[in-house]
Amino acid sequence: MRCEPVLYCVSRDGENGYVDVAPDGSPVEVCLALPAEPDLSRVCSVLPSLTSVLDLGSGPGRIANPLSAAGHDVVAVDDFSEVLTHLVGAETVVGDVRSLHLNRRFGAVLALSHLVNSPDRSSRLELLRVCREHLDDDGIVVIQRYPPDWVPTDSEGGIGAVATHLHDVVSFDVEGFGAVVT
Protein backbone atom coordinates (compact mmCIF):
# COMPACT_ATOMS: atom_id res chain seq x y z
CA MET A 1 0.00 0.00 0.00
CA ARG A 2 1.42 3.40 -1.04
CA CYS A 3 0.77 6.54 1.03
CA GLU A 4 1.43 10.22 0.48
CA PRO A 5 4.92 11.26 1.60
CA VAL A 6 3.64 12.68 4.88
CA LEU A 7 0.25 12.39 6.56
CA TYR A 8 -0.57 15.10 9.10
CA CYS A 9 -2.63 14.23 12.17
CA VAL A 10 -3.84 16.98 14.45
CA SER A 11 -5.50 16.76 17.82
CA ARG A 12 -6.92 19.89 19.36
CA ASP A 13 -7.20 20.03 23.16
CA GLY A 14 -7.16 16.24 23.32
CA GLU A 15 -10.06 15.94 20.90
CA ASN A 16 -9.92 13.74 17.83
CA GLY A 17 -11.77 16.27 15.63
CA TYR A 18 -10.11 17.83 12.62
CA VAL A 19 -10.76 21.48 11.90
CA ASP A 20 -9.81 23.11 8.59
CA VAL A 21 -7.74 20.29 7.17
CA ALA A 22 -6.79 20.58 3.49
CA PRO A 23 -7.50 17.66 1.14
CA ASP A 24 -3.81 16.66 1.29
CA GLY A 25 -4.08 16.36 5.07
CA SER A 26 -2.35 19.64 5.92
CA PRO A 27 -3.92 21.22 9.02
CA VAL A 28 -4.53 24.92 8.35
CA GLU A 29 -4.07 25.89 12.01
CA VAL A 30 -0.61 24.33 12.04
CA CYS A 31 0.31 25.90 8.70
CA LEU A 32 -0.69 29.32 10.05
CA ALA A 33 1.63 28.82 13.02
CA LEU A 34 4.67 27.99 10.89
CA PRO A 35 7.17 30.85 10.62
CA ALA A 36 8.15 32.30 7.25
CA GLU A 37 11.82 32.10 8.18
CA PRO A 38 14.26 30.77 7.18
CA ASP A 39 12.49 29.93 3.89
CA LEU A 40 11.49 33.54 3.22
CA SER A 41 15.10 34.76 3.42
CA ARG A 42 16.22 31.96 1.11
CA VAL A 43 13.56 32.91 -1.45
CA CYS A 44 14.27 36.65 -1.16
CA SER A 45 17.99 36.06 -1.65
CA VAL A 46 17.38 34.93 -5.26
CA LEU A 47 14.38 37.09 -6.25
CA PRO A 48 14.89 40.10 -8.45
CA SER A 49 13.55 43.34 -6.97
CA LEU A 50 9.77 43.62 -7.10
CA THR A 51 9.37 40.78 -9.58
CA SER A 52 6.07 39.03 -10.20
CA VAL A 53 5.77 35.77 -8.26
CA LEU A 54 3.63 32.67 -8.76
CA ASP A 55 3.45 30.76 -5.46
CA LEU A 56 2.32 27.19 -6.20
CA GLY A 57 0.76 25.44 -3.20
CA SER A 58 0.83 28.68 -1.23
CA GLY A 59 -1.20 27.43 1.71
CA PRO A 60 -2.28 30.30 3.97
CA GLY A 61 0.43 32.65 2.69
CA ARG A 62 3.47 31.90 4.83
CA ILE A 63 5.69 33.15 1.97
CA ALA A 64 3.17 34.93 -0.29
CA ASN A 65 1.97 37.38 2.38
CA PRO A 66 5.40 38.82 3.23
CA LEU A 67 6.37 38.95 -0.46
CA SER A 68 3.17 40.89 -1.21
CA ALA A 69 3.86 43.21 1.72
CA ALA A 70 7.35 43.84 0.30
CA GLY A 71 5.83 45.00 -3.00
CA HIS A 72 6.02 41.89 -5.18
CA ASP A 73 3.04 41.18 -7.45
CA VAL A 74 2.06 37.73 -6.10
CA VAL A 75 -0.40 35.15 -7.39
CA ALA A 76 -1.01 32.41 -4.80
CA VAL A 77 -2.39 29.05 -5.94
CA ASP A 78 -3.78 26.30 -3.74
CA ASP A 79 -6.39 23.59 -4.26
CA PHE A 80 -8.06 24.34 -0.89
CA SER A 81 -10.13 27.53 -1.17
CA GLU A 82 -10.51 27.93 2.60
CA VAL A 83 -6.75 28.28 3.07
CA LEU A 84 -6.61 31.13 0.55
CA THR A 85 -8.81 33.29 2.80
CA HIS A 86 -5.66 33.94 4.87
CA LEU A 87 -3.83 35.63 1.98
CA VAL A 88 -3.30 39.38 2.20
CA GLY A 89 -2.31 41.44 -0.82
CA ALA A 90 -1.90 38.53 -3.23
CA GLU A 91 -4.22 37.49 -6.02
CA THR A 92 -5.59 34.02 -5.20
CA VAL A 93 -6.38 31.14 -7.53
CA VAL A 94 -8.05 27.89 -6.50
CA GLY A 95 -6.52 25.14 -8.60
CA ASP A 96 -4.37 22.05 -8.88
CA VAL A 97 -0.73 23.12 -9.17
CA ARG A 98 0.02 20.21 -11.51
CA SER A 99 -2.61 21.10 -14.12
CA LEU A 100 -2.56 24.90 -13.87
CA HIS A 101 -2.88 27.04 -17.01
CA LEU A 102 -3.07 30.76 -16.19
CA ASN A 103 -1.90 32.05 -19.60
CA ARG A 104 0.45 34.40 -17.72
CA ARG A 105 4.16 34.39 -17.04
CA PHE A 106 6.07 35.44 -13.93
CA GLY A 107 9.55 36.54 -12.97
CA ALA A 108 9.64 33.82 -10.33
CA VAL A 109 7.75 30.59 -9.74
CA LEU A 110 7.86 29.04 -6.26
CA ALA A 111 7.29 25.30 -5.74
CA LEU A 112 7.91 25.10 -2.01
CA SER A 113 6.76 22.75 0.75
CA HIS A 114 8.28 19.75 -0.98
CA LEU A 115 5.75 19.62 -3.86
CA VAL A 116 8.41 18.06 -6.08
CA ASN A 117 8.87 15.10 -3.71
CA SER A 118 5.87 13.19 -4.99
CA PRO A 119 6.72 9.50 -5.35
CA ASP A 120 4.96 9.59 -8.74
CA ARG A 121 7.38 10.60 -11.52
CA SER A 122 4.63 11.88 -13.80
CA SER A 123 3.37 14.12 -10.98
CA ARG A 124 6.86 15.61 -10.57
CA LEU A 125 7.15 16.19 -14.31
CA GLU A 126 3.74 17.88 -14.44
CA LEU A 127 4.78 20.23 -11.64
CA LEU A 128 7.98 21.15 -13.51
CA ARG A 129 5.99 21.64 -16.74
CA VAL A 130 3.66 24.08 -14.93
CA CYS A 131 6.67 25.94 -13.54
CA ARG A 132 8.18 26.33 -17.03
CA GLU A 133 4.87 27.28 -18.65
CA HIS A 134 4.42 30.18 -16.23
CA LEU A 135 8.03 31.41 -16.19
CA ASP A 136 9.35 34.51 -17.95
CA ASP A 137 12.23 33.76 -20.34
CA ASP A 138 14.68 35.30 -17.85
CA GLY A 139 12.78 34.17 -14.73
CA ILE A 140 13.75 31.79 -11.97
CA VAL A 141 12.10 28.75 -10.40
CA VAL A 142 12.63 28.10 -6.68
CA ILE A 143 12.02 24.48 -5.68
CA GLN A 144 12.13 23.09 -2.14
CA ARG A 145 12.85 19.39 -1.79
CA TYR A 146 14.01 16.84 0.71
CA PRO A 147 17.82 16.48 0.84
CA PRO A 148 18.83 13.56 -1.43
CA ASP A 149 20.61 11.75 1.40
CA TRP A 150 17.82 12.27 3.97
CA VAL A 151 16.42 9.07 5.44
CA PRO A 152 13.31 9.71 7.53
CA THR A 153 13.34 8.16 11.00
CA ASP A 154 11.23 8.52 14.10
CA SER A 155 12.22 11.91 15.46
CA GLU A 156 11.06 15.00 17.30
CA GLY A 157 11.75 18.57 16.35
CA GLY A 158 10.18 21.90 15.83
CA ILE A 159 9.62 24.71 13.42
CA GLY A 160 9.06 28.02 15.21
CA ALA A 161 6.34 27.51 17.81
CA VAL A 162 5.24 24.22 16.25
CA ALA A 163 6.58 21.06 17.91
CA THR A 164 6.67 18.02 15.63
CA HIS A 165 6.95 14.28 16.09
CA LEU A 166 7.64 12.17 12.99
CA HIS A 167 6.66 8.58 13.68
CA ASP A 168 5.37 5.34 12.18
CA VAL A 169 7.83 5.80 9.31
CA VAL A 170 7.59 3.23 6.52
CA SER A 171 10.07 3.22 3.62
CA PHE A 172 8.79 2.04 0.26
CA ASP A 173 10.74 -0.46 -1.83
CA VAL A 174 10.94 1.72 -4.93
CA GLU A 175 11.11 5.27 -3.57
CA GLY A 176 9.48 7.47 -1.00
CA PHE A 177 8.11 6.89 2.45
CA GLY A 178 4.97 7.11 4.51
CA ALA A 179 4.84 8.64 7.98
CA VAL A 180 2.67 10.34 10.54
CA VAL A 181 3.53 13.83 11.78
CA THR A 182 1.96 14.79 15.10
PDB file of C-alpha atoms in Angstrom:
ATOM      1  CA  MET A   1       0.000   0.000   0.000  1.00  0.00           C
ATOM      2  CA  ARG A   2       1.420   3.405  -1.037  1.00  0.00           C
ATOM      3  CA  CYS A   3       0.768   6.536   1.035  1.00  0.00           C
ATOM      4  CA  GLU A   4       1.427  10.216   0.476  1.00  0.00           C
ATOM      5  CA  PRO A   5       4.921  11.262   1.597  1.00  0.00           C
ATOM      6  CA  VAL A   6       3.643  12.679   4.878  1.00  0.00           C
ATOM      7  CA  LEU A   7       0.252  12.387   6.559  1.00  0.00           C
ATOM      8  CA  TYR A   8      -0.568  15.099   9.103  1.00  0.00           C
ATOM      9  CA  CYS A   9      -2.628  14.226  12.168  1.00  0.00           C
ATOM     10  CA  VAL A  10      -3.842  16.981  14.449  1.00  0.00           C
ATOM     11  CA  SER A  11      -5.502  16.757  17.819  1.00  0.00           C
ATOM     12  CA  ARG A  12      -6.922  19.892  19.363  1.00  0.00           C
ATOM     13  CA  ASP A  13      -7.199  20.028  23.164  1.00  0.00           C
ATOM     14  CA  GLY A  14      -7.160  16.238  23.325  1.00  0.00           C
ATOM     15  CA  GLU A  15     -10.060  15.935  20.898  1.00  0.00           C
ATOM     16  CA  ASN A  16      -9.925  13.742  17.827  1.00  0.00           C
ATOM     17  CA  GLY A  17     -11.772  16.267  15.632  1.00  0.00           C
ATOM     18  CA  TYR A  18     -10.105  17.825  12.622  1.00  0.00           C
ATOM     19  CA  VAL A  19     -10.761  21.479  11.903  1.00  0.00           C
ATOM     20  CA  ASP A  20      -9.807  23.112   8.591  1.00  0.00           C
ATOM     21  CA  VAL A  21      -7.741  20.292   7.167  1.00  0.00           C
ATOM     22  CA  ALA A  22      -6.794  20.579   3.493  1.00  0.00           C
ATOM     23  CA  PRO A  23      -7.498  17.657   1.135  1.00  0.00           C
ATOM     24  CA  ASP A  24      -3.812  16.664   1.287  1.00  0.00           C
ATOM     25  CA  GLY A  25      -4.083  16.357   5.071  1.00  0.00           C
ATOM     26  CA  SER A  26      -2.351  19.637   5.924  1.00  0.00           C
ATOM     27  CA  PRO A  27      -3.915  21.224   9.016  1.00  0.00           C
ATOM     28  CA  VAL A  28      -4.533  24.916   8.351  1.00  0.00           C
ATOM     29  CA  GLU A  29      -4.075  25.893  12.008  1.00  0.00           C
ATOM     30  CA  VAL A  30      -0.607  24.335  12.043  1.00  0.00           C
ATOM     31  CA  CYS A  31       0.311  25.899   8.697  1.00  0.00           C
ATOM     32  CA  LEU A  32      -0.691  29.317  10.049  1.00  0.00           C
ATOM     33  CA  ALA A  33       1.631  28.823  13.023  1.00  0.00           C
ATOM     34  CA  LEU A  34       4.669  27.986  10.888  1.00  0.00           C
ATOM     35  CA  PRO A  35       7.167  30.849  10.623  1.00  0.00           C
ATOM     36  CA  ALA A  36       8.148  32.300   7.254  1.00  0.00           C
ATOM     37  CA  GLU A  37      11.824  32.098   8.181  1.00  0.00           C
ATOM     38  CA  PRO A  38      14.260  30.771   7.177  1.00  0.00           C
ATOM     39  CA  ASP A  39      12.493  29.928   3.893  1.00  0.00           C
ATOM     40  CA  LEU A  40      11.490  33.542   3.218  1.00  0.00           C
ATOM     41  CA  SER A  41      15.098  34.760   3.420  1.00  0.00           C
ATOM     42  CA  ARG A  42      16.223  31.959   1.108  1.00  0.00           C
ATOM     43  CA  VAL A  43      13.563  32.906  -1.449  1.00  0.00           C
ATOM     44  CA  CYS A  44      14.269  36.645  -1.161  1.00  0.00           C
ATOM     45  CA  SER A  45      17.986  36.055  -1.647  1.00  0.00           C
ATOM     46  CA  VAL A  46      17.380  34.929  -5.258  1.00  0.00           C
ATOM     47  CA  LEU A  47      14.380  37.088  -6.247  1.00  0.00           C
ATOM     48  CA  PRO A  48      14.891  40.100  -8.449  1.00  0.00           C
ATOM     49  CA  SER A  49      13.553  43.337  -6.968  1.00  0.00           C
ATOM     50  CA  LEU A  50       9.771  43.621  -7.096  1.00  0.00           C
ATOM     51  CA  THR A  51       9.366  40.777  -9.577  1.00  0.00           C
ATOM     52  CA  SER A  52       6.071  39.028 -10.203  1.00  0.00           C
ATOM     53  CA  VAL A  53       5.773  35.774  -8.262  1.00  0.00           C
ATOM     54  CA  LEU A  54       3.633  32.670  -8.759  1.00  0.00           C
ATOM     55  CA  ASP A  55       3.453  30.760  -5.458  1.00  0.00           C
ATOM     56  CA  LEU A  56       2.323  27.194  -6.197  1.00  0.00           C
ATOM     57  CA  GLY A  57       0.764  25.444  -3.204  1.00  0.00           C
ATOM     58  CA  SER A  58       0.833  28.676  -1.234  1.00  0.00           C
ATOM     59  CA  GLY A  59      -1.201  27.430   1.707  1.00  0.00           C
ATOM     60  CA  PRO A  60      -2.283  30.300   3.970  1.00  0.00           C
ATOM     61  CA  GLY A  61       0.428  32.654   2.692  1.00  0.00           C
ATOM     62  CA  ARG A  62       3.471  31.904   4.832  1.00  0.00           C
ATOM     63  CA  ILE A  63       5.691  33.147   1.973  1.00  0.00           C
ATOM     64  CA  ALA A  64       3.169  34.932  -0.293  1.00  0.00           C
ATOM     65  CA  ASN A  65       1.971  37.378   2.375  1.00  0.00           C
ATOM     66  CA  PRO A  66       5.397  38.823   3.232  1.00  0.00           C
ATOM     67  CA  LEU A  67       6.365  38.946  -0.458  1.00  0.00           C
ATOM     68  CA  SER A  68       3.171  40.891  -1.212  1.00  0.00           C
ATOM     69  CA  ALA A  69       3.859  43.214   1.719  1.00  0.00           C
ATOM     70  CA  ALA A  70       7.354  43.841   0.303  1.00  0.00           C
ATOM     71  CA  GLY A  71       5.832  45.000  -3.005  1.00  0.00           C
ATOM     72  CA  HIS A  72       6.022  41.885  -5.175  1.00  0.00           C
ATOM     73  CA  ASP A  73       3.043  41.176  -7.447  1.00  0.00           C
ATOM     74  CA  VAL A  74       2.064  37.729  -6.100  1.00  0.00           C
ATOM     75  CA  VAL A  75      -0.403  35.152  -7.391  1.00  0.00           C
ATOM     76  CA  ALA A  76      -1.013  32.413  -4.797  1.00  0.00           C
ATOM     77  CA  VAL A  77      -2.388  29.051  -5.943  1.00  0.00           C
ATOM     78  CA  ASP A  78      -3.783  26.304  -3.738  1.00  0.00           C
ATOM     79  CA  ASP A  79      -6.390  23.592  -4.255  1.00  0.00           C
ATOM     80  CA  PHE A  80      -8.059  24.344  -0.891  1.00  0.00           C
ATOM     81  CA  SER A  81     -10.128  27.530  -1.172  1.00  0.00           C
ATOM     82  CA  GLU A  82     -10.510  27.932   2.601  1.00  0.00           C
ATOM     83  CA  VAL A  83      -6.752  28.280   3.069  1.00  0.00           C
ATOM     84  CA  LEU A  84      -6.609  31.125   0.547  1.00  0.00           C
ATOM     85  CA  THR A  85      -8.807  33.286   2.797  1.00  0.00           C
ATOM     86  CA  HIS A  86      -5.663  33.941   4.869  1.00  0.00           C
ATOM     87  CA  LEU A  87      -3.829  35.633   1.975  1.00  0.00           C
ATOM     88  CA  VAL A  88      -3.298  39.383   2.205  1.00  0.00           C
ATOM     89  CA  GLY A  89      -2.310  41.441  -0.819  1.00  0.00           C
ATOM     90  CA  ALA A  90      -1.900  38.531  -3.231  1.00  0.00           C
ATOM     91  CA  GLU A  91      -4.217  37.488  -6.020  1.00  0.00           C
ATOM     92  CA  THR A  92      -5.589  34.024  -5.203  1.00  0.00           C
ATOM     93  CA  VAL A  93      -6.380  31.143  -7.534  1.00  0.00           C
ATOM     94  CA  VAL A  94      -8.051  27.888  -6.504  1.00  0.00           C
ATOM     95  CA  GLY A  95      -6.517  25.142  -8.598  1.00  0.00           C
ATOM     96  CA  ASP A  96      -4.372  22.049  -8.884  1.00  0.00           C
ATOM     97  CA  VAL A  97      -0.726  23.122  -9.168  1.00  0.00           C
ATOM     98  CA  ARG A  98       0.015  20.207 -11.508  1.00  0.00           C
ATOM     99  CA  SER A  99      -2.606  21.104 -14.119  1.00  0.00           C
ATOM    100  CA  LEU A 100      -2.561  24.896 -13.870  1.00  0.00           C
ATOM    101  CA  HIS A 101      -2.879  27.043 -17.014  1.00  0.00           C
ATOM    102  CA  LEU A 102      -3.066  30.760 -16.186  1.00  0.00           C
ATOM    103  CA  ASN A 103      -1.896  32.046 -19.602  1.00  0.00           C
ATOM    104  CA  ARG A 104       0.447  34.396 -17.720  1.00  0.00           C
ATOM    105  CA  ARG A 105       4.162  34.395 -17.041  1.00  0.00           C
ATOM    106  CA  PHE A 106       6.073  35.436 -13.935  1.00  0.00           C
ATOM    107  CA  GLY A 107       9.551  36.545 -12.975  1.00  0.00           C
ATOM    108  CA  ALA A 108       9.645  33.818 -10.329  1.00  0.00           C
ATOM    109  CA  VAL A 109       7.747  30.592  -9.738  1.00  0.00           C
ATOM    110  CA  LEU A 110       7.861  29.036  -6.261  1.00  0.00           C
ATOM    111  CA  ALA A 111       7.287  25.303  -5.741  1.00  0.00           C
ATOM    112  CA  LEU A 112       7.909  25.095  -2.011  1.00  0.00           C
ATOM    113  CA  SER A 113       6.762  22.749   0.746  1.00  0.00           C
ATOM    114  CA  HIS A 114       8.277  19.748  -0.981  1.00  0.00           C
ATOM    115  CA  LEU A 115       5.753  19.619  -3.858  1.00  0.00           C
ATOM    116  CA  VAL A 116       8.405  18.059  -6.083  1.00  0.00           C
ATOM    117  CA  ASN A 117       8.871  15.095  -3.714  1.00  0.00           C
ATOM    118  CA  SER A 118       5.868  13.187  -4.993  1.00  0.00           C
ATOM    119  CA  PRO A 119       6.719   9.498  -5.348  1.00  0.00           C
ATOM    120  CA  ASP A 120       4.962   9.590  -8.741  1.00  0.00           C
ATOM    121  CA  ARG A 121       7.384  10.601 -11.516  1.00  0.00           C
ATOM    122  CA  SER A 122       4.627  11.882 -13.804  1.00  0.00           C
ATOM    123  CA  SER A 123       3.370  14.118 -10.984  1.00  0.00           C
ATOM    124  CA  ARG A 124       6.857  15.606 -10.567  1.00  0.00           C
ATOM    125  CA  LEU A 125       7.148  16.191 -14.306  1.00  0.00           C
ATOM    126  CA  GLU A 126       3.737  17.877 -14.440  1.00  0.00           C
ATOM    127  CA  LEU A 127       4.784  20.234 -11.643  1.00  0.00           C
ATOM    128  CA  LEU A 128       7.975  21.147 -13.510  1.00  0.00           C
ATOM    129  CA  ARG A 129       5.985  21.643 -16.743  1.00  0.00           C
ATOM    130  CA  VAL A 130       3.658  24.080 -14.926  1.00  0.00           C
ATOM    131  CA  CYS A 131       6.671  25.942 -13.544  1.00  0.00           C
ATOM    132  CA  ARG A 132       8.184  26.328 -17.026  1.00  0.00           C
ATOM    133  CA  GLU A 133       4.866  27.279 -18.651  1.00  0.00           C
ATOM    134  CA  HIS A 134       4.425  30.178 -16.225  1.00  0.00           C
ATOM    135  CA  LEU A 135       8.035  31.406 -16.190  1.00  0.00           C
ATOM    136  CA  ASP A 136       9.350  34.511 -17.953  1.00  0.00           C
ATOM    137  CA  ASP A 137      12.228  33.760 -20.338  1.00  0.00           C
ATOM    138  CA  ASP A 138      14.680  35.298 -17.853  1.00  0.00           C
ATOM    139  CA  GLY A 139      12.784  34.174 -14.730  1.00  0.00           C
ATOM    140  CA  ILE A 140      13.753  31.789 -11.972  1.00  0.00           C
ATOM    141  CA  VAL A 141      12.103  28.753 -10.395  1.00  0.00           C
ATOM    142  CA  VAL A 142      12.628  28.097  -6.679  1.00  0.00           C
ATOM    143  CA  ILE A 143      12.021  24.481  -5.675  1.00  0.00           C
ATOM    144  CA  GLN A 144      12.129  23.094  -2.145  1.00  0.00           C
ATOM    145  CA  ARG A 145      12.854  19.387  -1.787  1.00  0.00           C
ATOM    146  CA  TYR A 146      14.007  16.843   0.714  1.00  0.00           C
ATOM    147  CA  PRO A 147      17.819  16.484   0.835  1.00  0.00           C
ATOM    148  CA  PRO A 148      18.831  13.562  -1.433  1.00  0.00           C
ATOM    149  CA  ASP A 149      20.613  11.749   1.400  1.00  0.00           C
ATOM    150  CA  TRP A 150      17.818  12.266   3.971  1.00  0.00           C
ATOM    151  CA  VAL A 151      16.421   9.067   5.442  1.00  0.00           C
ATOM    152  CA  PRO A 152      13.310   9.712   7.531  1.00  0.00           C
ATOM    153  CA  THR A 153      13.344   8.163  10.996  1.00  0.00           C
ATOM    154  CA  ASP A 154      11.229   8.524  14.098  1.00  0.00           C
ATOM    155  CA  SER A 155      12.221  11.914  15.457  1.00  0.00           C
ATOM    156  CA  GLU A 156      11.063  14.998  17.304  1.00  0.00           C
ATOM    157  CA  GLY A 157      11.754  18.570  16.348  1.00  0.00           C
ATOM    158  CA  GLY A 158      10.178  21.896  15.831  1.00  0.00           C
ATOM    159  CA  ILE A 159       9.616  24.713  13.422  1.00  0.00           C
ATOM    160  CA  GLY A 160       9.064  28.016  15.207  1.00  0.00           C
ATOM    161  CA  ALA A 161       6.337  27.514  17.814  1.00  0.00           C
ATOM    162  CA  VAL A 162       5.239  24.216  16.248  1.00  0.00           C
ATOM    163  CA  ALA A 163       6.577  21.057  17.911  1.00  0.00           C
ATOM    164  CA  THR A 164       6.668  18.016  15.632  1.00  0.00           C
ATOM    165  CA  HIS A 165       6.950  14.278  16.090  1.00  0.00           C
ATOM    166  CA  LEU A 166       7.636  12.172  12.990  1.00  0.00           C
ATOM    167  CA  HIS A 167       6.661   8.580  13.684  1.00  0.00           C
ATOM    168  CA  ASP A 168       5.372   5.340  12.180  1.00  0.00           C
ATOM    169  CA  VAL A 169       7.830   5.804   9.314  1.00  0.00           C
ATOM    170  CA  VAL A 170       7.593   3.233   6.522  1.00  0.00           C
ATOM    171  CA  SER A 171      10.066   3.223   3.621  1.00  0.00           C
ATOM    172  CA  PHE A 172       8.788   2.035   0.256  1.00  0.00           C
ATOM    173  CA  ASP A 173      10.740  -0.459  -1.830  1.00  0.00           C
ATOM    174  CA  VAL A 174      10.943   1.720  -4.935  1.00  0.00           C
ATOM    175  CA  GLU A 175      11.107   5.270  -3.574  1.00  0.00           C
ATOM    176  CA  GLY A 176       9.482   7.473  -1.004  1.00  0.00           C
ATOM    177  CA  PHE A 177       8.112   6.890   2.450  1.00  0.00           C
ATOM    178  CA  GLY A 178       4.973   7.112   4.512  1.00  0.00           C
ATOM    179  CA  ALA A 179       4.838   8.639   7.984  1.00  0.00           C
ATOM    180  CA  VAL A 180       2.669  10.343  10.536  1.00  0.00           C
ATOM    181  CA  VAL A 181       3.527  13.828  11.780  1.00  0.00           C
ATOM    182  CA  THR A 182       1.961  14.787  15.100  1.00  0.00           C
TER     183      THR A 182
END
